[in-house]
mmCIF file of C-alpha atoms and ligand atoms in Angstrom:
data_model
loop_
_atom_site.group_PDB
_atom_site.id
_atom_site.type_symbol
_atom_site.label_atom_id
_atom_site.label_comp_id
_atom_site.label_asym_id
_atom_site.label_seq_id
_atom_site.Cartn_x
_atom_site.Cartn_y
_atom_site.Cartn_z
ATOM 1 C CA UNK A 1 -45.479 12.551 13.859
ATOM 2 C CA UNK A 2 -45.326 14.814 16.846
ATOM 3 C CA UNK A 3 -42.245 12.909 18.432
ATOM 4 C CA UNK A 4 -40.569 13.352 14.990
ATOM 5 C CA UNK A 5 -40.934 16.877 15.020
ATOM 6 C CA UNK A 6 -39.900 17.289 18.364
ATOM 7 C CA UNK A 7 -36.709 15.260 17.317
ATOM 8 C CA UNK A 8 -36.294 17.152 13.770
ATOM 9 C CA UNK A 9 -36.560 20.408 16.393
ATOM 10 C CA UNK A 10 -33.838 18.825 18.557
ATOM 11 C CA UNK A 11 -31.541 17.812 15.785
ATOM 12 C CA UNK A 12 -31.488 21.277 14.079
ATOM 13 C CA UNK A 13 -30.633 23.043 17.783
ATOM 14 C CA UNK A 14 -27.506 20.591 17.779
ATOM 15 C CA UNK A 15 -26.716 22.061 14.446
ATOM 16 C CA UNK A 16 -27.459 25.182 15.126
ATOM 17 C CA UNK A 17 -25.177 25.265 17.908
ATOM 18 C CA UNK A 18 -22.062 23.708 16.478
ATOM 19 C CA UNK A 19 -20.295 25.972 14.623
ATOM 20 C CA UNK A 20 -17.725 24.017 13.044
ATOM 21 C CA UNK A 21 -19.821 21.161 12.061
ATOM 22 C CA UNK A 22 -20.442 20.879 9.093
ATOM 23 C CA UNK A 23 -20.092 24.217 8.069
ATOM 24 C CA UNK A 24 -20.173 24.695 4.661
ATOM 25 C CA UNK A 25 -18.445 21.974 3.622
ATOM 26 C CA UNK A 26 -20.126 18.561 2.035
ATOM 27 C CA UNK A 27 -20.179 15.461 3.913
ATOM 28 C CA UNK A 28 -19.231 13.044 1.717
ATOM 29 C CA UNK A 29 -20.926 9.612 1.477
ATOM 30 C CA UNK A 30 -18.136 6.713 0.259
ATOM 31 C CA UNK A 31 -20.374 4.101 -1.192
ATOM 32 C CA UNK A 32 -17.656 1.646 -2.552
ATOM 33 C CA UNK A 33 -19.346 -0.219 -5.222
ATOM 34 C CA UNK A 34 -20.424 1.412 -8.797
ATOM 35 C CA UNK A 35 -22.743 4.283 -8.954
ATOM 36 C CA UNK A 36 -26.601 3.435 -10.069
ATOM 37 C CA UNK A 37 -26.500 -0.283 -7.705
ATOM 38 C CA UNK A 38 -28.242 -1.268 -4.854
ATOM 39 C CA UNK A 39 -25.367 0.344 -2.224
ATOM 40 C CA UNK A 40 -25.783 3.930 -4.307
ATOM 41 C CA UNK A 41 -29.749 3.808 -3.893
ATOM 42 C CA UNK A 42 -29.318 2.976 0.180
ATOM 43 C CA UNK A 43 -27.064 5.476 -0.023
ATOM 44 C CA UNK A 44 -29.059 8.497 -2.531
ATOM 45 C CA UNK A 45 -31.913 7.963 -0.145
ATOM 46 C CA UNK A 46 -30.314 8.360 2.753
ATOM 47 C CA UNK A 47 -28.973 11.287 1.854
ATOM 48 C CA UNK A 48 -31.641 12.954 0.560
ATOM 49 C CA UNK A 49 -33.236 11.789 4.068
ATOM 50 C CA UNK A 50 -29.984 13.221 6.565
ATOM 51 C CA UNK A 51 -30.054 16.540 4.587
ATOM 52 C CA UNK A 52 -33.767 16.508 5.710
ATOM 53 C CA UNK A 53 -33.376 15.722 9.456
ATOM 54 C CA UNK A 54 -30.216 17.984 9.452
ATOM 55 C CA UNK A 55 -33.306 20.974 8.824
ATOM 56 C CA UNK A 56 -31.405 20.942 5.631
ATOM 57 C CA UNK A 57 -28.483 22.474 7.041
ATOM 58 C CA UNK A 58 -26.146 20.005 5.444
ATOM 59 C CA UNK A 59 -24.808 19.101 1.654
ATOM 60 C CA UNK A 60 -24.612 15.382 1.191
ATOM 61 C CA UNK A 61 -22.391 14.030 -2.260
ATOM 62 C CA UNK A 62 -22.240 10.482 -2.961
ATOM 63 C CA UNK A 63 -18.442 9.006 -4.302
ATOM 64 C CA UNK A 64 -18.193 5.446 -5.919
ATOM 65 C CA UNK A 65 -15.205 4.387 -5.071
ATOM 66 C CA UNK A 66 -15.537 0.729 -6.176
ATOM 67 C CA UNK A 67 -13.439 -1.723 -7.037
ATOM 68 C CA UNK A 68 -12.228 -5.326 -5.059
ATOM 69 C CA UNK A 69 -15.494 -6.405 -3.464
ATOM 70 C CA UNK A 70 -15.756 -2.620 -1.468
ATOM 71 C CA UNK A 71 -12.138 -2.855 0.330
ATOM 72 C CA UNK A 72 -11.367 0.216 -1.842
ATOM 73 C CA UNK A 73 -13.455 2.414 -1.382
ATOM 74 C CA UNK A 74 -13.715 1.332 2.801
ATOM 75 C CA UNK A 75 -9.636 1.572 2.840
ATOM 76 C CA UNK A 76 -10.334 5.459 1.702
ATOM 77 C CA UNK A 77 -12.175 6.224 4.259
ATOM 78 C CA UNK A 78 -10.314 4.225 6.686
ATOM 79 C CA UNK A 79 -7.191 6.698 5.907
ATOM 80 C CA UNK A 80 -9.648 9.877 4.839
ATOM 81 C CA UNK A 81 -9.171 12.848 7.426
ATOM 82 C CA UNK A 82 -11.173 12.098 10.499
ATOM 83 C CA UNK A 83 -13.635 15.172 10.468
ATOM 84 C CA UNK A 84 -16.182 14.162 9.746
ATOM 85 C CA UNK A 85 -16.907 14.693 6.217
ATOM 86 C CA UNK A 86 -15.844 11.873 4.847
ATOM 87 C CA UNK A 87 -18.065 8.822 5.654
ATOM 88 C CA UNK A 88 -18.337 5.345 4.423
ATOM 89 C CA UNK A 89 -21.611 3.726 3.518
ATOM 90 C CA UNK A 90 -20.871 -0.475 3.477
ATOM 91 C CA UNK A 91 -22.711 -3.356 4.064
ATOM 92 C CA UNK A 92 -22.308 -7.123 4.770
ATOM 93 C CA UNK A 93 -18.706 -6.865 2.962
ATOM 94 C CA UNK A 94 -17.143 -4.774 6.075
ATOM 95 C CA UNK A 95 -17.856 -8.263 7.658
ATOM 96 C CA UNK A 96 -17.317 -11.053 4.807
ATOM 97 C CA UNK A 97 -13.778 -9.110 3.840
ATOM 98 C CA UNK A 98 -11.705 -10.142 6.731
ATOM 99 C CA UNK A 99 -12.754 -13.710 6.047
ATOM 100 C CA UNK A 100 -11.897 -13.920 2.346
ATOM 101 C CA UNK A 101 -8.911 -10.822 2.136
ATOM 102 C CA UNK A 102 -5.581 -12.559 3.594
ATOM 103 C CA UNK A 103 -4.274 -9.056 3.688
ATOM 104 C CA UNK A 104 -6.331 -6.623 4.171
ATOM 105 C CA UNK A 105 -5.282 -3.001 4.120
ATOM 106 C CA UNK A 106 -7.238 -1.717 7.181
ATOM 107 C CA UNK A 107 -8.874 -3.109 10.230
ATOM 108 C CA UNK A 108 -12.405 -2.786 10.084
ATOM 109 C CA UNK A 109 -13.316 -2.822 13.960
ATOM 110 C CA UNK A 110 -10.207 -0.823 14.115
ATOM 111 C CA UNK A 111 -9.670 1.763 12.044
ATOM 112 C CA UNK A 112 -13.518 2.747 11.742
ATOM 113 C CA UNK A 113 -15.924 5.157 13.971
ATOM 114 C CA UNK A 114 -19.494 3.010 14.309
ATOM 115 C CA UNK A 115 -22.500 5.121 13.548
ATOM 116 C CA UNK A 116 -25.247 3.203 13.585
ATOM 117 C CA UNK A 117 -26.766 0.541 11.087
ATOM 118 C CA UNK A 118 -29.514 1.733 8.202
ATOM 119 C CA UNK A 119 -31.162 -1.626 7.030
ATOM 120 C CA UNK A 120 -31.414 -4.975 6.192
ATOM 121 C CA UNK A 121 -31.813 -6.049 2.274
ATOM 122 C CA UNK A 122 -32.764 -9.550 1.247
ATOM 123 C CA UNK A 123 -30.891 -10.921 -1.952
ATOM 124 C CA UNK A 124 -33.036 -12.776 -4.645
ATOM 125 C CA UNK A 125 -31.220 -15.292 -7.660
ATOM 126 C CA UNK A 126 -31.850 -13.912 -10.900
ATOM 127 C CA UNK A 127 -30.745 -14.764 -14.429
ATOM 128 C CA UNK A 128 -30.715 -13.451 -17.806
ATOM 129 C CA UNK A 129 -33.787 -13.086 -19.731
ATOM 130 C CA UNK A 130 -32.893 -15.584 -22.714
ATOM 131 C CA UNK A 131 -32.477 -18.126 -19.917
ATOM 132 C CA UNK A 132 -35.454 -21.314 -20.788
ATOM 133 C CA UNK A 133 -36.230 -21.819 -17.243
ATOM 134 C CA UNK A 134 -39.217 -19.851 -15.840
ATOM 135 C CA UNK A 135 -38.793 -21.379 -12.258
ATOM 136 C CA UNK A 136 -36.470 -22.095 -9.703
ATOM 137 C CA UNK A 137 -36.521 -26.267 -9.891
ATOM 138 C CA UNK A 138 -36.361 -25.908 -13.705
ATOM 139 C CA UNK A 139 -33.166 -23.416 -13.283
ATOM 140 C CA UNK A 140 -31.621 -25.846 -10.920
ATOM 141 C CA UNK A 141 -31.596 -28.778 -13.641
ATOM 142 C CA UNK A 142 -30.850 -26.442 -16.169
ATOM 143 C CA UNK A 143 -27.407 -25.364 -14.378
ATOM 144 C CA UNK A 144 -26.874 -29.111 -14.011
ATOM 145 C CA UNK A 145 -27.502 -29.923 -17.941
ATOM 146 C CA UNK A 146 -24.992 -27.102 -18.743
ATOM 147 C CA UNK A 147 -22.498 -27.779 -16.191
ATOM 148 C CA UNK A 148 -19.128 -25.493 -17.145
ATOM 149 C CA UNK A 149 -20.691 -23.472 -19.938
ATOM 150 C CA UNK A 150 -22.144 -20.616 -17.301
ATOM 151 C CA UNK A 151 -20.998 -17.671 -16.097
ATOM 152 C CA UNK A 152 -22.451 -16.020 -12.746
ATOM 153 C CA UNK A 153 -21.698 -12.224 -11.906
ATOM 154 C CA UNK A 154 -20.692 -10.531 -8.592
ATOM 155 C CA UNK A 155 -19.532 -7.423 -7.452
ATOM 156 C CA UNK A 156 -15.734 -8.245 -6.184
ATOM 157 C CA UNK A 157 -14.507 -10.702 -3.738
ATOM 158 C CA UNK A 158 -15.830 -9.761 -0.746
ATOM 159 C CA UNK A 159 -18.873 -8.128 -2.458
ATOM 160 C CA UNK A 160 -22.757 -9.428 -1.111
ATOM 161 C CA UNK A 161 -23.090 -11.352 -4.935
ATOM 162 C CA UNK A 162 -19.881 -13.179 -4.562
ATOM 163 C CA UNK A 163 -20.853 -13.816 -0.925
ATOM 164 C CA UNK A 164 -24.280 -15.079 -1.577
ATOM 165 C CA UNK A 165 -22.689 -17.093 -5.089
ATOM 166 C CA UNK A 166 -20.448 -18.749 -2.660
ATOM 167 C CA UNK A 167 -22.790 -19.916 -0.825
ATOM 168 C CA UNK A 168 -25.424 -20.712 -3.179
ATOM 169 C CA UNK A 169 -23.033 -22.786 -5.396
ATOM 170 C CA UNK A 170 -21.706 -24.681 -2.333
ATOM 171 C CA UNK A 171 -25.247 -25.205 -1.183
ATOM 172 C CA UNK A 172 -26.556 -26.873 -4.369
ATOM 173 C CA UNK A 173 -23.306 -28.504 -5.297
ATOM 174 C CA UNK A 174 -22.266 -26.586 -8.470
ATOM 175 C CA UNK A 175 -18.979 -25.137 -7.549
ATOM 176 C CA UNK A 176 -17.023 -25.836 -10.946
ATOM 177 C CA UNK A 177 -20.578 -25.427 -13.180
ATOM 178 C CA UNK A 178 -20.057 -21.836 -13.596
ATOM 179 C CA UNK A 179 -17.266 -19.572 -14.317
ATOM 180 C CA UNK A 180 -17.149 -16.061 -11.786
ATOM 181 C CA UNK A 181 -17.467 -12.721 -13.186
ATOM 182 C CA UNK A 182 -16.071 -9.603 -11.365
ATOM 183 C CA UNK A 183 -17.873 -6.245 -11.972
ATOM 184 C CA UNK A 184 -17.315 -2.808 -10.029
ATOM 185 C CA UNK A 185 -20.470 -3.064 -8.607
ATOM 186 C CA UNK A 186 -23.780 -5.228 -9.421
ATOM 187 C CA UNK A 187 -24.842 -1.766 -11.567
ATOM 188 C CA UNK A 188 -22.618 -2.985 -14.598
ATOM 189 C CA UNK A 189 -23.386 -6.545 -13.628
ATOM 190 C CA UNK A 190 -26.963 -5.848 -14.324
ATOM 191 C CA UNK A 191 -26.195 -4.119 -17.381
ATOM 192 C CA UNK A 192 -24.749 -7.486 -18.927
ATOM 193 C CA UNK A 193 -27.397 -9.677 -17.284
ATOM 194 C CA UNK A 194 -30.240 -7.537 -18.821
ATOM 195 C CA UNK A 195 -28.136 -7.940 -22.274
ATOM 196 C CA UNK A 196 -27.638 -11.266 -21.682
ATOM 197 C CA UNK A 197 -23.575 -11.049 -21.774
ATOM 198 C CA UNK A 198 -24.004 -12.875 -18.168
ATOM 199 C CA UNK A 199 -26.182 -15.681 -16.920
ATOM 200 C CA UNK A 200 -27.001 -15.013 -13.750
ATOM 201 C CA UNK A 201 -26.630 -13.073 -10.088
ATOM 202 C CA UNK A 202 -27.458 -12.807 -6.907
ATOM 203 C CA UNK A 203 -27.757 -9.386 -5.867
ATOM 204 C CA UNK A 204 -29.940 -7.092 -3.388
ATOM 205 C CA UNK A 205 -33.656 -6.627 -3.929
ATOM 206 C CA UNK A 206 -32.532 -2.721 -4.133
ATOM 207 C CA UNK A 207 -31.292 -3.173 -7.478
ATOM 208 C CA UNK A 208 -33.164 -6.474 -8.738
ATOM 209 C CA UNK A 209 -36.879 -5.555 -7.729
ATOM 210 C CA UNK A 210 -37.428 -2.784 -10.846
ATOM 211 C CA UNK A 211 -35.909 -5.360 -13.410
ATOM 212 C CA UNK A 212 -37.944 -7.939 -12.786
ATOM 213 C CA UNK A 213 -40.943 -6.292 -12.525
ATOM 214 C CA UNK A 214 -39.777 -4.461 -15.739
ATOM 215 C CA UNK A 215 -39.383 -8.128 -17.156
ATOM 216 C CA UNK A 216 -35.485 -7.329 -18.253
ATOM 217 C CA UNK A 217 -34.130 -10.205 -15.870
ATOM 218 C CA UNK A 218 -36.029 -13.528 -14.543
ATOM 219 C CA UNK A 219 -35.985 -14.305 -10.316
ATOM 220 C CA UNK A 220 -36.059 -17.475 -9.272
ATOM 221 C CA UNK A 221 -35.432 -17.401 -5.690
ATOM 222 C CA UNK A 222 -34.997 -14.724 -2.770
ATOM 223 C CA UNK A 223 -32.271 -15.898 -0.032
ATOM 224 C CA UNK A 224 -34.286 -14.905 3.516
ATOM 225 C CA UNK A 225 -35.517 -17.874 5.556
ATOM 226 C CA UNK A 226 -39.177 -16.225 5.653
ATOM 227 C CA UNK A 227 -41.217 -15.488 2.023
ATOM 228 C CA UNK A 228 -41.663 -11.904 1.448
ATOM 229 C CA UNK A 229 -44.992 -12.203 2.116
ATOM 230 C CA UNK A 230 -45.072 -8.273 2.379
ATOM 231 C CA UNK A 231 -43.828 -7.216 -0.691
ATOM 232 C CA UNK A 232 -46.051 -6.950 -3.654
ATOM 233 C CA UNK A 233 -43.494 -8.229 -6.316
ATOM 234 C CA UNK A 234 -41.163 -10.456 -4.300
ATOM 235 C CA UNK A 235 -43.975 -12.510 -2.436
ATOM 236 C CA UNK A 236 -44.285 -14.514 -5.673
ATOM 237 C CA UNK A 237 -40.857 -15.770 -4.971
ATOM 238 C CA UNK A 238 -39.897 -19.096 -3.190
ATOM 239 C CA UNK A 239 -36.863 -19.044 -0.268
ATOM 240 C CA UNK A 240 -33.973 -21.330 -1.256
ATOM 241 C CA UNK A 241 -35.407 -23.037 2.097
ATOM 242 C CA UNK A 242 -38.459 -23.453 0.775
ATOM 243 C CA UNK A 243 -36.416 -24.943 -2.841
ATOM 244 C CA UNK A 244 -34.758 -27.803 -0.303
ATOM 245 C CA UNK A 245 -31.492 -25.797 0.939
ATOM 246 C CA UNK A 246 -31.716 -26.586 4.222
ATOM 247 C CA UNK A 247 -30.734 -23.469 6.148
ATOM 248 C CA UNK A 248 -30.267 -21.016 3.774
ATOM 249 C CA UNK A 249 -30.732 -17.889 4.816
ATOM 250 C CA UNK A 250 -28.615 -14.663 3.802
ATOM 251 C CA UNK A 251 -29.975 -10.963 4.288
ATOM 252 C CA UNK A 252 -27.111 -7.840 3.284
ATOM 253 C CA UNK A 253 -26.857 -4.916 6.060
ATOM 254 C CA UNK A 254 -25.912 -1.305 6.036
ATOM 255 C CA UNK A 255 -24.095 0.694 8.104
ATOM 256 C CA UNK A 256 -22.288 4.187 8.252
ATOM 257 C CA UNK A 257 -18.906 4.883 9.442
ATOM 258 C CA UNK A 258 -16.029 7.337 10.159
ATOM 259 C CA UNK A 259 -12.675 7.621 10.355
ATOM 260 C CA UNK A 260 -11.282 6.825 13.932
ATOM 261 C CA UNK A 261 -10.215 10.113 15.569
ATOM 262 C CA UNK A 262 -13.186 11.856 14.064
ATOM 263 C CA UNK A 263 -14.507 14.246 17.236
ATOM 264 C CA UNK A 264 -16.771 12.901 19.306
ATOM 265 C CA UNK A 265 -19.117 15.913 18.812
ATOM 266 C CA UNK A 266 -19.351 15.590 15.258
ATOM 267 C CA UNK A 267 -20.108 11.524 15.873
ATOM 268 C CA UNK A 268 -23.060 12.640 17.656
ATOM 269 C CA UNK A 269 -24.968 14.840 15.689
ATOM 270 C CA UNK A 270 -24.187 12.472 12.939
ATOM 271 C CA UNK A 271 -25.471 9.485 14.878
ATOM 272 C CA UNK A 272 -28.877 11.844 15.582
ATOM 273 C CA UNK A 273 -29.260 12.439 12.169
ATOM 274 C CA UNK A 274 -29.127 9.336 11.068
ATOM 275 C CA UNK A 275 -31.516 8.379 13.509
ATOM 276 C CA UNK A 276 -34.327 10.782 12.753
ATOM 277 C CA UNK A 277 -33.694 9.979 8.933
ATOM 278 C CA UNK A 278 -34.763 5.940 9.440
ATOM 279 C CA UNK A 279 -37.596 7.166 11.226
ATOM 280 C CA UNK A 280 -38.253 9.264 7.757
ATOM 281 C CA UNK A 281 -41.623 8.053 6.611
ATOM 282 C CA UNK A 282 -40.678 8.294 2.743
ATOM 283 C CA UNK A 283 -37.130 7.129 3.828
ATOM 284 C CA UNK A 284 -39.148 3.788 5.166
ATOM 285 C CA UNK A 285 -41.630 3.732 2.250
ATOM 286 C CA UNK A 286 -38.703 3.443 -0.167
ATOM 287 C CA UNK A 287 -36.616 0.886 1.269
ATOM 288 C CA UNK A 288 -39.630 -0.625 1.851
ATOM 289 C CA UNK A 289 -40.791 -0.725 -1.565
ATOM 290 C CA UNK A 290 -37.875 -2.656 -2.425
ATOM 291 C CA UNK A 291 -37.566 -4.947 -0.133
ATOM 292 C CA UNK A 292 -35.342 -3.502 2.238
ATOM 293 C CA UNK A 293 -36.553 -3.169 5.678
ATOM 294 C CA UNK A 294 -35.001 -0.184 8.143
ATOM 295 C CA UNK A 295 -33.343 -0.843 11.308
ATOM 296 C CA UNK A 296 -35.271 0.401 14.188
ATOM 297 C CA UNK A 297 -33.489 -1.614 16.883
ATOM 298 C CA UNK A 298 -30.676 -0.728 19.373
ATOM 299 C CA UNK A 299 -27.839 -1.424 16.437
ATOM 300 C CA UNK A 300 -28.992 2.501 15.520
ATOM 301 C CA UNK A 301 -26.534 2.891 18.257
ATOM 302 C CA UNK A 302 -22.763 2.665 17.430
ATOM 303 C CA UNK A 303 -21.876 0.615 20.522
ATOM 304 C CA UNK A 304 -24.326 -2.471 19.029
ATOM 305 C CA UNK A 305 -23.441 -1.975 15.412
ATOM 306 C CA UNK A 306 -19.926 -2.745 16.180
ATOM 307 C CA UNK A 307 -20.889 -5.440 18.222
ATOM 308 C CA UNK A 308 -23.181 -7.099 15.411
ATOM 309 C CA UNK A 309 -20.236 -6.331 12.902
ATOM 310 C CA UNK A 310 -17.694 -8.198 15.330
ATOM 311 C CA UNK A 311 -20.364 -11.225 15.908
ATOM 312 C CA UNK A 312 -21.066 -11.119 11.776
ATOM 313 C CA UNK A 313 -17.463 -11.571 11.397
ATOM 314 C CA UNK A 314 -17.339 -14.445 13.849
ATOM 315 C CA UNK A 315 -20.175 -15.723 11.421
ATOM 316 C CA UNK A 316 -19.289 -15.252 8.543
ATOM 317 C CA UNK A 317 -15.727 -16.370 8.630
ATOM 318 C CA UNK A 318 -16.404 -19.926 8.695
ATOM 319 C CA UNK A 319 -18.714 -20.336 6.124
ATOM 320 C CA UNK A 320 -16.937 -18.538 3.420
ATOM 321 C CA UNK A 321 -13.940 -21.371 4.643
ATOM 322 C CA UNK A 322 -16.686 -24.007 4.343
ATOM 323 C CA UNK A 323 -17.432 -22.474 0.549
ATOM 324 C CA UNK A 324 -13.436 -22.636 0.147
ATOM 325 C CA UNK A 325 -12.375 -19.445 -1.556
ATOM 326 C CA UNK A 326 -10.057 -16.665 -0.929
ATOM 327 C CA UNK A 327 -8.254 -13.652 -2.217
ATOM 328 C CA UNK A 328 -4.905 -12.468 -1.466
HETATM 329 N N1 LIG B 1 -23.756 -3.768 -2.946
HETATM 330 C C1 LIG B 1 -22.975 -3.960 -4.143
HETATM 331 C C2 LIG B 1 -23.233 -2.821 -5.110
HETATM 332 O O1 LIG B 1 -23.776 -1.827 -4.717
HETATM 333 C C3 LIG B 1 -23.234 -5.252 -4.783
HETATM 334 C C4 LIG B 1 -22.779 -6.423 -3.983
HETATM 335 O O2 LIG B 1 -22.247 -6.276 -2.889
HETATM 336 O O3 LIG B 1 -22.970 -7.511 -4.442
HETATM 337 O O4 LIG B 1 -22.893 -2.939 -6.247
#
C-alpha cells in the first residue's frame, strides 16, 4: 500500500510537470469491438483505474469503433494523430489479424507505439439456453446429431470468438456442422444467444461469467489448459483438455497502444500510469472476479509486449492455416 502511494505520488509529479500532456483534452480509448462486450469492460475499468493513478488529472472516453474482427477500429488509431490522445485498447486479434487478413491496412508491429500489456482472459464455450444439453460430452453429440443445422457466433474475422471457433471446430472435427455468424462485437452476439437467435459462442469470461451465473446462457467448457480452480463460478467448468482435446489451450490478451510518432514523453507517463493502475487493488478485484487475471510481469513494459505480440504472431499464424480460413 505504501509503495503504491509512493508511486501514485510519483505519477502525479510527472503530470504535474508536463504541461502539454494531457492538458485538457480527453485521451481517448479505441476499443474496436461493440460497446457493452468483454473488450469495453477491460477497457471501462481501466479507465476508471488510469484516471485514478493519473491523481485524476486526466479525462478518459471510450470509442467503439468495431467492425471486421477489430482491424477497424486498430487501422484508426494506426492513422489517428500521434499525440497521444488517441489510444487503442486490442487484444489477441492485433496478433491473429495478420494471419487471417491477406491485406491488411496497417502493420501492427509497425505502425503502433507498445505500451504495455493489461491482462490475460480465458474464453469459456457457451450456448443458448433452449439448447437440451446440460454438459459438455452431451453438447458434443448433440452438435454431431444436428450436423449443418447450427449456427455459432463471433465477433469478425480476426475477432478472439472466431479465433477460438476456429480452433474449436477444427479440434473436434465439426468444420461444416455449423454455419458462422459475424457480429460487431460478442455484445450483440450475446444479445441473440441469450434470445436464442444463435446457438452458441466462444467468447471471454469478461462478458460470459454474469450470464451464466444469471442462467441466460449455458457453459460447457472454458479453453485454458488449467481449471479455474480460483474462480467461484468458472471452477465448475471442465478444460477442453480435460473433455479429450489434446492440447487445447487458448487465453485472449490486452494491450494498449499509440500511434507511432507519438512523443516519447507522453509514452512514458502513459506507460506509468498504466502501471500503477494494474497494481489498482479494485482494478485486480474486478478482472479478477471475472476471470481475467492482470499482468504483473515484465510485458508491462513496451519493449516485451511487442516482443510477445511478434512471438504470438509467429504462433498464431500457423494454426489459423492448420484451421484453414481466411479473409481478404
Ligand atoms: N473482444 C471482442 C469484443 O469485445 C470479442 C471477440 O474478440 O471475440 O466484442
Amino acid at each position: 500500500m505504501k509503495r503504491l502511494l509512493v508511486l501514485a505520488v510519483a505519477v502525479t509529479a510527472l503530470f504535474a510537470n508536463a504541461q502539454t500532456f494531457p492538458g485538457s483534452k480527453p485521451i481517448t480509448f479505441v476499443v474496436p469491438f461493440a460497446a457493452g462486450g468483454p473488450t469495453d469492460r477491460v477497457a471501462r475499468d481501466l479507465a476508471e483505474a488510469m484516471r485514478k493513478s493519473m491523481g485524476g488529472g486526466a479525462n478518459f472516453v471510450v470509442e467503439n469503433v468495431n467492425g471486421a474482427g477489430g482491424t477497424i477500429g486498430a487501422n484508426k488509431v494506426a492513422k489517428a494523430l500521434p499525440d497521444g490522445h488517441t489510444l487503442l485498447l486490442h487484444h489477441i486479434g492485433m496478433a491473429a489479424a495478420p494471419g487471417l487478413y491477406r491485406k491488411l491496412p496497417y502493420k501492427p508491429l509497425e505502425d503502433f507505439e507498445f505500451l504495455g500489456m493489461i491482462n490475460e482472459v480465458p474464453m469459456t464455450i457457451i450456448g443458448k439456453p433452449q439448447l437440451p444439453a446440460n454438459n459438455y460430452r452431451d453438447f458434443e453429440n448433440y452438435i454431431r446429431a444436428n450436423s449443418g443445422k447450427l449456427n455459432i457466433a463471433h465477433a469478425g474475422l480476426g475477432s478472439a470468438s472466431h479465433l477460438c471457433g476456429l480452433m474449436w471446430q477444427s479440434a473436434i472435427n465439426a468444420k461444416e456442422a455449423m454455419t458462422t455468424i459475424p457480429f460487431g462485437g460478442t455484445a450483440p452476439a450475446m444479445n441473440a444467444l441469450v434470445g436464442g437467435q444463435v446457438d452458441m459462442m466462444c467468447d471471454q469470461t469478461t462478458n460470459t461469467t454474469g450470464q451464466i451465473e444469471a442462467g441466460r446462457v449455458k457453459a460447457f467448457a472454458v479453453t485454458t489448459a488449467k481449471p479455474l480452480s480460483g474462480n467461484k463460478l468458472l471452477k465448475d467448468y471442465p478444460t477442453l483438455q480435460e473433455m479429450g482435446l489434446k492440447g487445447f489451450e487458448l487465453t485472449i490478451w490486452h494491450g494498449l497502444y499509440a500511434p507511432k510518432g507519438t512523443p516519447p514523453a507522453a509514452l512514458a507517463q502513459i506507460n506509468a500510469a498504466l502501471k500503477l493502475a494494474l497494481k489498482d487493488p479494485d482494478f485486480i478485484r474486478k478482472q479478477e472476479g471475472l476471470g481475467a487475471v492482470v499482468v504483473a510481469d515484465k510485458r508491462v513494459e513496451p519493449a516485451a509486449h511487442k516482443a510477445f505480440v511478434a512471438a504470438e504472431i509467429a504462433k498464431i499464424k500457423p494454426v489459423i492455416e492448420a484451421a484453414g480460413k481466411f479473409a481478404d
